[in-house]
Each structure stands twice: as structure tokens, then as C-alpha cells.
XYZ file of C-alpha atoms in Angstrom:
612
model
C -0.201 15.829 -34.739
C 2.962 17.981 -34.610
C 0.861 20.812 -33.261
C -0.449 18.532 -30.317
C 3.297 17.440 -29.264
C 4.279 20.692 -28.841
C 1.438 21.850 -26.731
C 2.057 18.803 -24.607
C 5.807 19.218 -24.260
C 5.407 23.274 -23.417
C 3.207 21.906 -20.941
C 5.969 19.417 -19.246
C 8.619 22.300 -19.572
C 5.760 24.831 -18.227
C 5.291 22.706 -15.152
C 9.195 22.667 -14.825
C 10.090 26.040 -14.556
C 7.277 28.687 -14.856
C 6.375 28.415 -11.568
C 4.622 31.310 -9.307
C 7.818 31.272 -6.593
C 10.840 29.728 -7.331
C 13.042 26.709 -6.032
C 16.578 26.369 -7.569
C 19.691 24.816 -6.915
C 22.122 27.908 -4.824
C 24.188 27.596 -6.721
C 23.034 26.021 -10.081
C 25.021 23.096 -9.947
C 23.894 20.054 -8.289
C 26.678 18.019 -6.130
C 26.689 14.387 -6.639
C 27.005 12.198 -3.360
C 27.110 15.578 -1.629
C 24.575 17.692 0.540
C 23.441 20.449 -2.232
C 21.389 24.184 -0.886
C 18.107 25.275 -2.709
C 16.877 29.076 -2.958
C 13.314 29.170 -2.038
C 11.775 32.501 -3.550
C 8.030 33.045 -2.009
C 4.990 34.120 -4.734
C 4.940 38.183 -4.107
C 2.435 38.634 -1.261
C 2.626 35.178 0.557
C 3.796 35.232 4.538
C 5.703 32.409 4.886
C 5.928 32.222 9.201
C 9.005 31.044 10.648
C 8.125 27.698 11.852
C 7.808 26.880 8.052
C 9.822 24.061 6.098
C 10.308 22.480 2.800
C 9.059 19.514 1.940
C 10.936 17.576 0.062
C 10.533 14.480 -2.519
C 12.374 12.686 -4.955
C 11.487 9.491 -6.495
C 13.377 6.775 -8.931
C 12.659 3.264 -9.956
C 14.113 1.954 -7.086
C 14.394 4.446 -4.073
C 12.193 7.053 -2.888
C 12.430 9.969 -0.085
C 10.139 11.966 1.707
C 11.530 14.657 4.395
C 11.241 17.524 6.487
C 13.866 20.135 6.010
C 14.311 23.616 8.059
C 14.219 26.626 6.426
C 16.719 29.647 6.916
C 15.622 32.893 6.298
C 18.139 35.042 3.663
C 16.430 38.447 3.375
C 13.876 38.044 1.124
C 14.519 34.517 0.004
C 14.956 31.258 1.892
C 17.576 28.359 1.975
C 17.789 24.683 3.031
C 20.273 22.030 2.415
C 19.384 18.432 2.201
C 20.930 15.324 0.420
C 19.567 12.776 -1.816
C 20.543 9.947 -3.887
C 22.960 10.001 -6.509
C 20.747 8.556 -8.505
C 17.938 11.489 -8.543
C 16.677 13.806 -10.784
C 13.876 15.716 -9.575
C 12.935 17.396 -6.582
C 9.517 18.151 -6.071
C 8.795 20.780 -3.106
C 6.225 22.458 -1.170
C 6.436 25.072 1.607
C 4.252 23.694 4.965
C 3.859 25.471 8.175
C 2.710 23.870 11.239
C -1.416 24.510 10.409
C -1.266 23.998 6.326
C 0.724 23.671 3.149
C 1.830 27.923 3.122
C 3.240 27.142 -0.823
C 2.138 24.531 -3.078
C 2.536 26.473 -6.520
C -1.212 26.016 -7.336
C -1.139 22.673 -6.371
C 1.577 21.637 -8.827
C 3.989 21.551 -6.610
C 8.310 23.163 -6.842
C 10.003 21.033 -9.281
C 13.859 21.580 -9.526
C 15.640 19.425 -12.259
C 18.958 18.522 -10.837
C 20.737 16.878 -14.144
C 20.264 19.215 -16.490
C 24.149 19.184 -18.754
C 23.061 18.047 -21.556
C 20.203 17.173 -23.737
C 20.272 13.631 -22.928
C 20.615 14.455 -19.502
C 17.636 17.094 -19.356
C 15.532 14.736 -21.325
C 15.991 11.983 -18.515
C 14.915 14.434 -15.728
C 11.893 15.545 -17.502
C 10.860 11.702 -17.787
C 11.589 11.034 -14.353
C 9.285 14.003 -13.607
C 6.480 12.718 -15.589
C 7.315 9.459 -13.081
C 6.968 11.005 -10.440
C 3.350 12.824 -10.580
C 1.336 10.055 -8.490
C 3.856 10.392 -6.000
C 3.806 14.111 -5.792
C 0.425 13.749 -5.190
C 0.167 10.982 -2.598
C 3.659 12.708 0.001
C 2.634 16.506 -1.078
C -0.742 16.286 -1.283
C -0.404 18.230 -4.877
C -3.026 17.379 -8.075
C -0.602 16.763 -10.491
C -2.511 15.165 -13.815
C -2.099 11.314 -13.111
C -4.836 10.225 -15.636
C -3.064 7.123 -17.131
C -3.796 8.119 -21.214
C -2.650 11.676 -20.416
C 0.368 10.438 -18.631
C 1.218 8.621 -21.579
C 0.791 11.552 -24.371
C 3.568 13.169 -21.740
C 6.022 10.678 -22.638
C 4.922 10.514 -26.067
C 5.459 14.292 -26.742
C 8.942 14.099 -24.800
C 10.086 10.983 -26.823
C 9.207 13.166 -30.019
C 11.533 15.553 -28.616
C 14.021 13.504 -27.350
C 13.569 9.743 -29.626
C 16.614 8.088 -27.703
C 14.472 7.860 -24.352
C 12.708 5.354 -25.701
C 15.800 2.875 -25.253
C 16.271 4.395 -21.617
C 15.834 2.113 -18.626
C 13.726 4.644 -17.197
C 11.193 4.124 -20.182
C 10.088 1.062 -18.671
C 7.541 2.552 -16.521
C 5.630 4.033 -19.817
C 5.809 0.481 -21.155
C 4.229 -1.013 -17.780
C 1.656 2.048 -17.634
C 0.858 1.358 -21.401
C 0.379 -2.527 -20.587
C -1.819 -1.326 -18.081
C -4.575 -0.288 -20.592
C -3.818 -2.916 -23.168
C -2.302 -6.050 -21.943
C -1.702 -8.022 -24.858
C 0.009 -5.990 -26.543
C 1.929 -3.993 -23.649
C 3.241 -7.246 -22.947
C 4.883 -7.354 -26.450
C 6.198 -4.052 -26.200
C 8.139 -4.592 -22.841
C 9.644 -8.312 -24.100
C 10.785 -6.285 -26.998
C 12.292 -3.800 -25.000
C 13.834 -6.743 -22.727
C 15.818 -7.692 -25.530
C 17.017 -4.368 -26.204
C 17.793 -4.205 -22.877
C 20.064 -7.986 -23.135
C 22.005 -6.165 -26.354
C 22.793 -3.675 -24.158
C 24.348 -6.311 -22.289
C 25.582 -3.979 -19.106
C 24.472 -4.878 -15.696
C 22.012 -2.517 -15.255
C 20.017 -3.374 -18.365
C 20.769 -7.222 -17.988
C 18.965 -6.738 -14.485
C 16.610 -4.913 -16.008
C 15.511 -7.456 -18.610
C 15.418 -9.847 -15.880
C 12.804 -7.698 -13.737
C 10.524 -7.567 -17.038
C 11.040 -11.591 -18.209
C 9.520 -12.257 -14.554
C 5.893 -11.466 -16.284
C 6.846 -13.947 -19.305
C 5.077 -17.032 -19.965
C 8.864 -18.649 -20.389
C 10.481 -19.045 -16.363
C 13.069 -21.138 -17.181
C 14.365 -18.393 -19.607
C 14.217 -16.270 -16.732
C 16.293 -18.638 -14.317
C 18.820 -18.849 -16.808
C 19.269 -15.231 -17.050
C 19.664 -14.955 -13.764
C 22.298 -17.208 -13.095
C 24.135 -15.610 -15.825
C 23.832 -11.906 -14.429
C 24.863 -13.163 -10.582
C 27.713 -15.368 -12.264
C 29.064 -11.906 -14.138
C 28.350 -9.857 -11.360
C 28.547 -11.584 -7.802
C 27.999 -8.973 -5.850
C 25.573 -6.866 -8.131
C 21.827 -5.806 -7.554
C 20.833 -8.604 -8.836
C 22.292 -10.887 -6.358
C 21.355 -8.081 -3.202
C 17.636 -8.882 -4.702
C 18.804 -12.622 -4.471
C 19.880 -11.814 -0.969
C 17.004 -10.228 0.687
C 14.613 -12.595 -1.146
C 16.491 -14.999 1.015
C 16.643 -13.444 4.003
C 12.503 -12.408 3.583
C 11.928 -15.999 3.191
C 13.735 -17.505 6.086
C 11.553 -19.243 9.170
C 11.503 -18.348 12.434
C 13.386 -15.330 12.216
C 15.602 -14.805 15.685
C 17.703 -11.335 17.050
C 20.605 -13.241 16.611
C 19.782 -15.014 12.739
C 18.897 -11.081 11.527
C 22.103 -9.579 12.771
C 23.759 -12.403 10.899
C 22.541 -12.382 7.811
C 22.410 -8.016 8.189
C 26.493 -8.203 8.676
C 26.726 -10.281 5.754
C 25.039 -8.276 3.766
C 27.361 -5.448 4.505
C 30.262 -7.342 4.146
C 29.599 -9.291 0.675
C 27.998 -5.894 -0.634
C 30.024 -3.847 0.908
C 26.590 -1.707 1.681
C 25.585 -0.390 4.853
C 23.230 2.543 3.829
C 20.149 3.273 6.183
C 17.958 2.444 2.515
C 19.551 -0.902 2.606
C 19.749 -1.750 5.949
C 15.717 -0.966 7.032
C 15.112 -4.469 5.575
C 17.170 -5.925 8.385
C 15.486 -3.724 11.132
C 12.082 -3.862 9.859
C 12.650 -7.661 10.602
C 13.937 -6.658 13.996
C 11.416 -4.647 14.985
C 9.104 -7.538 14.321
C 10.846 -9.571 16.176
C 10.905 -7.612 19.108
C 7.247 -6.309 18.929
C 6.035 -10.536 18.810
C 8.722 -10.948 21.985
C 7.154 -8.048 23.870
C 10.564 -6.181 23.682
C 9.007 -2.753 23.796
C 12.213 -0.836 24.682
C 14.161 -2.319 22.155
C 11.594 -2.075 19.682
C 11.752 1.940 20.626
C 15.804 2.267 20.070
C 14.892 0.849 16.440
C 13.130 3.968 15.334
C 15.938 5.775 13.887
C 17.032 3.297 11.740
C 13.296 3.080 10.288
C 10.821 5.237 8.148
C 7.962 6.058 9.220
C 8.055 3.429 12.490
C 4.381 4.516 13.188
C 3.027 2.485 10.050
C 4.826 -0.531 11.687
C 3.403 -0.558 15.228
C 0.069 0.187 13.753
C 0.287 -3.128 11.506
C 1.615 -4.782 14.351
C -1.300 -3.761 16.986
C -3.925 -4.232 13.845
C -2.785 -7.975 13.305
C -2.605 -8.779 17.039
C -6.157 -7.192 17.351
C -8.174 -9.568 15.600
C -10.239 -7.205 13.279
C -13.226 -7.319 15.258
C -14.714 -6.167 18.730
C -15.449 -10.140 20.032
C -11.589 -11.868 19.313
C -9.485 -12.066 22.178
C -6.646 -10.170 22.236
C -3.527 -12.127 23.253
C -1.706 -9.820 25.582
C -3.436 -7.237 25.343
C -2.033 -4.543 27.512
C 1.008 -4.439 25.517
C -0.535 -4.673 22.049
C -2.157 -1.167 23.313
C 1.280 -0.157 24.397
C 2.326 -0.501 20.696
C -0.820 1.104 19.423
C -0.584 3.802 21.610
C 3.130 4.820 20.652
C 2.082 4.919 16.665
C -0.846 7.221 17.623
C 2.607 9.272 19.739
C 4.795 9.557 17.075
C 2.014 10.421 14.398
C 1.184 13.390 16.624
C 4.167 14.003 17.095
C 5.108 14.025 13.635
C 2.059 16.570 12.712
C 3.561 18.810 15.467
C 6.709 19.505 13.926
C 5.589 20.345 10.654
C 1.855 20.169 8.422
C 1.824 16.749 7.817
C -0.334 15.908 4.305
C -1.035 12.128 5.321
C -1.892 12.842 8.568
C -5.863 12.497 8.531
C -5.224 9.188 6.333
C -2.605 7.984 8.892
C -4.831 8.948 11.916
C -8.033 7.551 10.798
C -6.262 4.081 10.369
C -4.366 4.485 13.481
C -6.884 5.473 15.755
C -9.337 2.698 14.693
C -6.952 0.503 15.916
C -6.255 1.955 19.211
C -9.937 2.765 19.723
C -10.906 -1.185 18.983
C -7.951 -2.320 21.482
C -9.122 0.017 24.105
C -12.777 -1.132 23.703
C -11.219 -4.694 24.422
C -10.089 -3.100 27.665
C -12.940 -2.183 28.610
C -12.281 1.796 27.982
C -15.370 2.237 26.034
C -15.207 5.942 26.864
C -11.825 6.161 25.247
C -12.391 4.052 22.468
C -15.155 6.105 21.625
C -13.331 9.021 21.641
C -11.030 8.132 19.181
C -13.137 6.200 17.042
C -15.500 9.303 16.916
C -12.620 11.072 15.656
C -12.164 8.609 12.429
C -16.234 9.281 11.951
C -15.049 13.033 12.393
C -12.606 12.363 9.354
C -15.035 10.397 7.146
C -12.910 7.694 7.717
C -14.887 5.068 8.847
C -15.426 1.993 6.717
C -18.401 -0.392 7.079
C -16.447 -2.072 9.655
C -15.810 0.778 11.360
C -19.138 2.116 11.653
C -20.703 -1.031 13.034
C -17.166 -0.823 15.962
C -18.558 3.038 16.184
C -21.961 1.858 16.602
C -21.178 -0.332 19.040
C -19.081 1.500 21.208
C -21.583 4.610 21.116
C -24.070 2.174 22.239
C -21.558 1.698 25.478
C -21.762 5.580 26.195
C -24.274 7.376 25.122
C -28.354 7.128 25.609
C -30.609 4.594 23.146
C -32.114 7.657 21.894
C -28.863 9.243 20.403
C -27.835 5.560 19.368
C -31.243 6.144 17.303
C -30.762 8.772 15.528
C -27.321 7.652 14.478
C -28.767 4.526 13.069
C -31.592 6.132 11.252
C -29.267 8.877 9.798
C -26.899 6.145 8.442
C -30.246 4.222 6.985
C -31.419 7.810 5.392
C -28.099 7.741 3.582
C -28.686 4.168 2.555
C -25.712 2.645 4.990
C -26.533 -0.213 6.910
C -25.446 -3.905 8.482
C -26.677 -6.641 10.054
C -24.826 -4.911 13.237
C -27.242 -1.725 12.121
C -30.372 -3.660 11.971
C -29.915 -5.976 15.420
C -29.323 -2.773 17.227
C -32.490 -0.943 16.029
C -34.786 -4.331 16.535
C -33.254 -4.477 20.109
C -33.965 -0.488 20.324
C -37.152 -1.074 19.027
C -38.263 -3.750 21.420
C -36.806 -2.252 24.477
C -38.678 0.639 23.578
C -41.960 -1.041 22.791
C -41.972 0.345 19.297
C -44.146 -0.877 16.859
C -42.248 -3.637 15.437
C -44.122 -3.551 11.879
C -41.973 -0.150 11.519
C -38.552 -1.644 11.746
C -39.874 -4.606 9.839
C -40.532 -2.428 6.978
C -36.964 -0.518 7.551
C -35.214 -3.695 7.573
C -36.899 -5.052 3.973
C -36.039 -1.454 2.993
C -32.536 -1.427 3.803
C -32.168 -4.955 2.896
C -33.501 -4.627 -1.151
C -31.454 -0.995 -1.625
C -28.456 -3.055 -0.083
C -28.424 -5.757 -2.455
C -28.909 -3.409 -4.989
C -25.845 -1.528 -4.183
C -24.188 -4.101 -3.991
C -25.146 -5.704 -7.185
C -24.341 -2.790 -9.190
C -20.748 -2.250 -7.583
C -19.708 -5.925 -8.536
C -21.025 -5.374 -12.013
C -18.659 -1.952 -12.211
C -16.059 -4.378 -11.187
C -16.279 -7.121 -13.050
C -19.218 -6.566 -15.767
C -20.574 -9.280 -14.363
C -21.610 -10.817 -11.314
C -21.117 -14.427 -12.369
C -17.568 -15.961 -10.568
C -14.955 -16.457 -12.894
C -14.207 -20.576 -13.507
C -10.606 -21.567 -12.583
C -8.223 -24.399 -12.134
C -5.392 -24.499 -9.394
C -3.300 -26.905 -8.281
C -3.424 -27.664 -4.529
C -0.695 -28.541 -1.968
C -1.396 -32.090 -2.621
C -0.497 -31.300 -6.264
C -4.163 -32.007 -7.702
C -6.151 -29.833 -9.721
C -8.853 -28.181 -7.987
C -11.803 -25.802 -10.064
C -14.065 -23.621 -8.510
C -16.996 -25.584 -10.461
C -16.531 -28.338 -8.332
C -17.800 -26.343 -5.886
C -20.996 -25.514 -7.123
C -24.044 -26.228 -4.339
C -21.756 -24.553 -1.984
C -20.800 -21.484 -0.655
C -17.080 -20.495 -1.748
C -14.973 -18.541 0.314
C -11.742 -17.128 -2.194
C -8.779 -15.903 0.239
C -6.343 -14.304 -1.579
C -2.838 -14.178 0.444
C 1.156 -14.037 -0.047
C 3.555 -15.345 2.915
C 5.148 -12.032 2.590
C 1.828 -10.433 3.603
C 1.982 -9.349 6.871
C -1.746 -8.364 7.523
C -2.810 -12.026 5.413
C -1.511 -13.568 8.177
C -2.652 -11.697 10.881
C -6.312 -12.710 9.440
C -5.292 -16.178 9.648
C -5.727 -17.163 13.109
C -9.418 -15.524 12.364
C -10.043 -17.075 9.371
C -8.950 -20.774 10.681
C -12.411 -19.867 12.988
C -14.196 -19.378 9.983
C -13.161 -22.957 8.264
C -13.424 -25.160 11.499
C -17.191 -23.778 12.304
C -18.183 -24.394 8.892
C -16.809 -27.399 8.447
C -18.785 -30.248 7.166
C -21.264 -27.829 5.941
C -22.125 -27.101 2.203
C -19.223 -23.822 2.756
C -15.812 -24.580 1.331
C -12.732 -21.922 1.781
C -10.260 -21.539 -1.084
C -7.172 -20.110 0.193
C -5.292 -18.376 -2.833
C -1.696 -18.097 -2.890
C -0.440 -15.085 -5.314
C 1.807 -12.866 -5.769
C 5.159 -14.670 -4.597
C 8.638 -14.460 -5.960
C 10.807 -17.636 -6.845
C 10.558 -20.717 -8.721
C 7.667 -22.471 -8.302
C 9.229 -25.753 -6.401
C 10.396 -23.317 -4.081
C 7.233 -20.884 -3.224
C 5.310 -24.767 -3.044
C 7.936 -25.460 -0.257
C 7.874 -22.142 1.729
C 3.964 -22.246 1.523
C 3.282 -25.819 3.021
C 6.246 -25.649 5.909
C 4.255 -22.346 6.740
C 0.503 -23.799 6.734
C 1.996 -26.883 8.440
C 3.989 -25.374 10.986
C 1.279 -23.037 11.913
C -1.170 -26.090 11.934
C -3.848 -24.046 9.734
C -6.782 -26.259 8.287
C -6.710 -24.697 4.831
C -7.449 -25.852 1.563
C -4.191 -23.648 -0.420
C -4.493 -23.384 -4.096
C -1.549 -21.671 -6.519
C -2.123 -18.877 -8.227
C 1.422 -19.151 -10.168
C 0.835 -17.306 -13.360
C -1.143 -14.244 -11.527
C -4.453 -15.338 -13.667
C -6.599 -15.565 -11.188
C -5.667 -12.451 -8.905
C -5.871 -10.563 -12.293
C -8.896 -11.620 -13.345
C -10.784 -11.311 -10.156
C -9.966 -7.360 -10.004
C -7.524 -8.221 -7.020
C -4.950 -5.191 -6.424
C -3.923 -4.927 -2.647
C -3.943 -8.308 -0.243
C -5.809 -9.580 1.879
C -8.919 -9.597 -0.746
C -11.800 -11.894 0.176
C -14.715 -13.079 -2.613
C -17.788 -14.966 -1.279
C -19.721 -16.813 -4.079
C -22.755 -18.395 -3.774
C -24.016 -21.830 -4.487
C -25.394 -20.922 -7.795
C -22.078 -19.409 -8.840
C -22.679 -15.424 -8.048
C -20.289 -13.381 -6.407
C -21.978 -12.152 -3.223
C -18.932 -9.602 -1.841
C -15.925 -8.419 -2.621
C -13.847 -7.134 0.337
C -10.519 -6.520 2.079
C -11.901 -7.613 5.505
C -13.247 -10.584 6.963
C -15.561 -8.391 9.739
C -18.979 -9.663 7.745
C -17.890 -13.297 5.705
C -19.933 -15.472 8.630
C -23.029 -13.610 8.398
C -22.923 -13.721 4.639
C -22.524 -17.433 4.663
C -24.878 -17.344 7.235
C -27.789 -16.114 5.479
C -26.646 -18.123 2.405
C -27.139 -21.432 4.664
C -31.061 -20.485 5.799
């Protein structure tokens, strides 16, 4: 056992500092709450062309940065200078050009251990670096090892090395990702550490114990605590969560109620950092973007991160998901579309950017569906054909490809595209109505695409089958009972005989909402029919009085027609395999789960065929 800690922790100190080139602090002491230089030392051999820059990461519980720095050249070596939150530990760098990543370190990325005095210090940058692997792989595009039991034989073989970590803060996140593979127990582990964390009794851990109690069966423990950390500490983190919980959950948001509540934030805090501020102009920006404001949504973009991802989940609300839902205003929706496609390119111009195919294959399905809805089919090919280019193209967005390739280019060549998606055992309902219609305009012999479409239709099911039964062992619906807004208890046996719709949504969830308008379609048509809709509210922060309140003023104010059940204790959203929102289940009458989906593109012809 001994043996097997020690080759684990030579491999965390091996990834530290035996690296190929070299990045190290200039001067080999890092500045607190000042800009610090790094030395940048290129692998013997490698060109490094002068357009080049560091990328540069750090990550801690609760901030994160990812940024573009120059590079100067120092005879052989180079040097940048960047600043980054008291509160880091670890850089993590690559080298990227214009064209590529010129420097990764074999994938593995620079790592430069800023707080390095003392033991205890050195032993709390190592663990943050072990934190930080998934996101060195998801901003630098590295393949650090993020396999969740080797993970946790990292911290294990530190914590042999250094025992007090395991009382850290920072050893939470080994306690979560240990939960994560055994609930039952991982849930004993962090309550114990909670109350560690309460004899600590310092701010920091009291907060602390209050983040972990919030996944306890007891909540009125975890009110108590909570007045008892804001009464001690009025103007701590605690109360800034307090704050912006607030803020998030205020109606109607105006220009003039953000800048309010955004001053008093500053004042009572006495914080007016860009990290804590983005809250406020995220909310702006909204604002703006639903008030067609365009050039005041623009002069927001320095105060905001990645402003791109914003637009886009603006114009992707507003477009209705689909190629048939009107588009209210359309021409400006594009507008906003069309400047996060501008600022991603611009974005990959200035330096290789690692996300980019991810962020332009979301982006430009977007744009490409709002320009079909203008009537730019050749356009909206063209950009959708570069998402297909990018294997980026979902099942929604190959039946939107299909359909706007159908609006340019000849039957035959709509053909082969159809019959080279069946060969590789992809279709739709879009895919089979456009090959009967081919077929008949053709005067091809029918029998033919009758025997494609039972073809495609039995190695569908079958696919689908076995990727519900990878998910959930099973394809029988799990049996639940949620309270309703009316207060009554509602089970999804009661519904048996009729097809079940599960919607599973938060009212902090931007893109839920979008769907909404959409999915309010859904329930009116099928109304009075054997179909019944489930909308299930998860995931929400407060008391439960209070998230009841702030859901039924939103369904009633936006007059929606849903029936909204309460996920409080997370069973349900856990059990059903949920992790991201929006997440749609259709069950049949008998009980079976028929899909499983982030999308609502293909819910009416489900039900649909369940109704024949």
C-alpha cells in the first residue's frame, strides 16, 4: 500500500515540475494582490512564432479565470505578466499561436505552484491542482487524468503525505467527488466534515458547513445556521450569497431596479470587483437584449466574460428551437446572433482559441436557423453546413440541415444525404417524410422506401431501447409523488393510460424558459387528450415557502397552462439521470420511458404516434 502512495504522489509532483519547457514565477516569489511575471522556457527545438501567447488558467472553489496574455520575447526565453486572485494557487499554461496550441507539455499542460512557503502551504497547491484537472482540460484543451477513482487515489496519496488536508476547506471537493460514486455514505462523510467545519467556528468554515448542510435531510438546521453566520458577520459571503439570491429572484427586472440593487451591493460590501459585479450586468444585458437596446447591450461587453455565450442564449431562446415557430422580431434577434458569431471570430483571430469549434457549432446553428426564418436559405445553409463540417450536428440539427439543403440544392443530392445518414443508422420522421416525398415525386417504387422506413424504424427503437437501459438499467419510469401548486399530491401512476410528458425546469434557467412559450403549444393541443405534461420544478435555492411563491407568481404572471410539481429534495431529478436543464422524459401509457432528451424538436411526433 505504501509502495502505491508513493508512485501516486511522484506522479502529482512529476506533473508539477518535470515538465519538457518550463513556466516559473520571474522571480520565484509570487506577489499577493499584485500583477506577478512568469519565465516561459520553450522544449529545445520548438519555434514558438511571434504572434504566440500564454494561456492562462487558474481555478478555486469559488472563482475561476481564463485569459489571453502577450508574450515578450527575452533572448531565448519568454515573459508575460498577468494578475490573478489572491486566493490562487495554480496556474496552469499553454503556449497558442494563431493556427494551434505551439506548447502544451504533452498535453499536460504548464503548471506553476504559486504558494509554495511551507509544507502546509505546498500541500494546499498540490490539492488545488488535483482540482483543477477537468478544468485544464475543458479552457486548454489538455488530457489531464479526470477519471473520478483515479482522481481520488490523488488525494489519497497527498493526504498520506500531508494528513492535515483532510480538515482543509479545500478537501471538500474530494468528499463531493467521493459522494459521487457512493452516495450513502459520501453523504456521511461530508456532514461529518460539516461539523468539523462548525468547531472551526471561523467564517469561512461556518459558511462552509452551511454550503454542505444544504444537501441534508434537516433544512431547518440549515436556516438556523444561517441566520447565525449573517448575524456574526453582516456583511460576509454568506450574506453577498444572501444578496444575489435576492437580487436573481426579483420580478420584472428594470435598468433602473439593477443599478439599484448593483450600488448597494457595493456600498454594504464594500465590493466593486468586475467578478462581483458581472451578476449585475449579466442582468443588464438581458434587459437590454428583451428591450431591443442593441447599442447599449454592445457598451456592456467589457464588463462581461465571454458576452458571445450570452447573445447566443439570447437569440437561441427568442428562436423557438425549431424551423416552423415564429420569431418575434426577428430582424433584431439575428442582429444579436450575428454579433456572437462576430466576437467568436473575432476572438479565434487574436489567438488559437481551444473552444472555438464547440462555441461555433452552437453558435452558428442558431444563426443559420434565424436566417432560414428570413428566408436566407442560402445563408443558413452555409453555416449550418459548417456545424455538419464540425460533426456538430445533433438530431435536431440534422433534420434543420436537411431541410435547408432541401431549399438549395437538387432532390438528387438531398438523396444521397438521406440514404448516407440511413447507412449509418441516423434517421427521423423529418428523414423519412422527405425520402417518401422524394420517392413519389420521383415515381420510385414505393415498396423500396416502405421497406427502408420498417428498416430504419426497428434499428431505431432498438437504439433507442438500449441507450435508456445504459441510463437507467431499465426502461420502466420511475414511480413518484410531488406536491403540486395547489398543494396536493400528485404520482406519476395516476397517470397510467396516458402519455406523460416530465419537464424538468428551474426559474433561474434561462433556456427552460425560453422552451416555455413552445411547450405551452404542446399542452393546449393536447389537451383533453389521454397526454398529460408534468412540469418539474428542481434545482432551486431557498426555503421551500419561498421557491412555492416565486414559482406560482411566475407561471401565473406568464399565464402558462402547466401542471408544476416540486421536486424539493432533488429525488426525482436524481433518480431520473437528470444533470443539465431543460431535460424532457416521454413515458408511455404502459409506463415505459420512450425518450430522454434536452430538446423539445421531436415530443409531438412521439406523442403522436403513441395516440394512433
Amino acid at each position: 500500500m505504501k509502495k502505491t502512495i508513493l508512485l501516486l504522489l511522484f506522479a502529482i509532483f512529476n506533473t508539477a515540475f518535470s515538465q519538457s519547457g518550463k513556466v516559473y514565477l520571474k522571480n520565484n516569489k509570487f506577489n499577493v494582490g499584485k500583477p506577478n511575471t512568469y519565465m516561459y522556457e520553450p522544449p529545445q527545438g520548438l519555434v514558438i512564432e511571434d504572434n504566440a501567447k500564454a494561456n492562462v488558467l487558474y481555478a478555486t472553489p469559488d472563482d475561476f479565470s481564463n485569459d489571453l496574455v502577450s508574450l515578450k520575447k527575452d533572448g531565448k526565453r519568454y515573459e508575460f505578466t498577468t494578475k490573478v486572485s489572491d486566493s490562487a494557487r495554480v496556474l496552469m499554461v499553454t503556449i497558442n499561436d494563431l493556427h494551434k496550441i505551439a506548447d502544451s507539455n504533452n498535453d499536460q499542460g504548464y503548471s506553476v505552484l504559486l504558494k509554495t512557503q511551507n509544507d502546509i502551504e505546498l500541500g494546499k497547491s498540490l490539492m488545488n491542482q488535483i482540482f483543477m484537472r477537468n478544468y485544464g482540460n475543458h479552457f486548454l484543451n489538455l488530457k489531464l487524468d479526470t477519471k473520478k477513482e483515479n482522481v481520488i487515489a490523488a488525494y489519497d496519496a497527498l493526504f498520506a503525505k500531508y494528513p492535515k488536508l483532510r480538515e482543509d476547506k479545500d478537501a471538500v471537493n474530494y468528499l463531493y467527488l467521493k459522494k459521487s460514486l457512493n452516495a450513502e455514505q459520501g453523504q456521511k462523510d461530508l456532514n461529518a466534515f460539516a461539523s468539523k467545519c462548525i468547531e472551526k467556528n471561523t467564517e469561512e468554515y461556518l459558511t462552509l458547513a452551511y454550503n454542505i448542510s444544504q444537501g441534508s435531510s434537516k433544512p431547518e438546521e440549515t436556516e438556523k445556521l444561517g441566520k447565525e453566520i449573517s448575524a456574526r458577520y453582516p456583511t460576509g459571503k454568506l450574506e453577498q450569497l444572501f444578496f444575489m439570491r435576492s437580487f436573481y429572484d426579483q420580478p420584472n427586472k428594470t435598468e433602473a431596479s439593477i443599478m439599484e440593487s448593483m450600488n448597494t451591493f457595493k456600498t454594504k460590501f464594500k465590493d466593486a470587483s468586475p467578478e462581483s459585479l458581472r451578476t449585475f450586468y449579466r442582468a443588464l444585458l438581458t434587459v437590454y437584449l428583451e428591450n431591443g437596446q442593441y447599442e447599449k447591450a454592445i457598451a456592456l461587453e467589457p464588463h462581461l466574460k465571454n458576452a458571445s455565450d450570452l447573445y447566443n442564449d439570447f437569440a437561441w431562446g427568442k428562436s423557438g428551437g425549431d424551423l416552423t415557430t415564429p420569431v418575434k422580431d426577428l430582424d433584431f434577434v439575428v442582429k444579436v446572433s450575428e454579433r456572437a458569431m462576430y466576437l467568436l471570430e473575432q476572438r479565434n483571430k487574436e489567438s488559437y482559441y481551444p473552444a472555438y469549434k464547440e462555441s461555433f457549432n452552437m453558435f452558428a446553428d442558431t444563426y443559420a436557423l434565424l436566417l432560414y426564418k428570413q428566408g436566407k436559405y442560402g445563408e443558413a445553409f452555409k453555416y449550418q453546413s459548417g456545424v455538419k463540417e464540425n460533426n456538430g450536428l445533433d438530431s435536431g440539427g440534422k433534420d434543420r440541415y436537411l431541410t435547408m439543403m432541401d431549399k438549395v440544392k437538387s432532390k438528387d443530392e438531398v438523396k444521397a444525404y438521406i440514404d448516407d445518414e440511413i447507412s449509418k443508422g441516423n434517421t427521423s420522421s423529418v428523414f423519412l417524410a422527405k425520402l417518401k416525398e422524394i420517392y413519389i415525386e420521383k415515381k420510385l417504387p414505393l415498396a423500396e422506401f416502405n421497406a427502408i422506413e420498417q428498416k430504419t424504424d426497428a434499428k431505431a427503437k432498438e437504439n433507442k431501447s438500449k441507450d435508456l437501459i445504459e441510463r437507467f438499467g431499465s426502461t420502466n419510469a420511475i414511480n413518484f409523488t410531488l406536491k403540486n401548486l395547489d398543494g396536493k399530491e400528485t404520482k406519476l401512476s395516476d397517470y397510467k393510460g396516458k402519455v406523460v410528458v416530465l419537464d424538468f425546469w428551474a426559474t433561474w434557467c434561462g433556456p427552460c424558459k425560453a422552451s416555455f412559450p413552445k411547450m405551452q403549444n404542446l399542452v393546449t393541443k393536447y389537451k383533453g387528450k389521454d397526454v398529460a405534461f408534468l412540469f418539474v420544478n428542481t434545482w432551486e435555492n431557498g426555503k421551500e415557502e419561498d421557491i412555492f411563491k416565486k414559482v406560482s407568481s411566475y407561471i401565473t404572471d406568464k399565464k402558462f397552462d402547466f401542471n408544476v410539481v416540486f421536486d424539493s429534495k432533488t429525488e426525482v431529478v436524481t433518480n431520473y439521470k437528470v444533470n443539465g436543464i431543460p431535460t424532457r422524459v416521454v413515458i408511455d401509457k404502459n409506463g415505459t420511458i420512450l425518450a430522454y432528451d434536452y430538446s423539445n424538436t421531436d415530443i409531438a411526433a412521439i406523442i403522436d404516434a403513441q395516440l394512433k
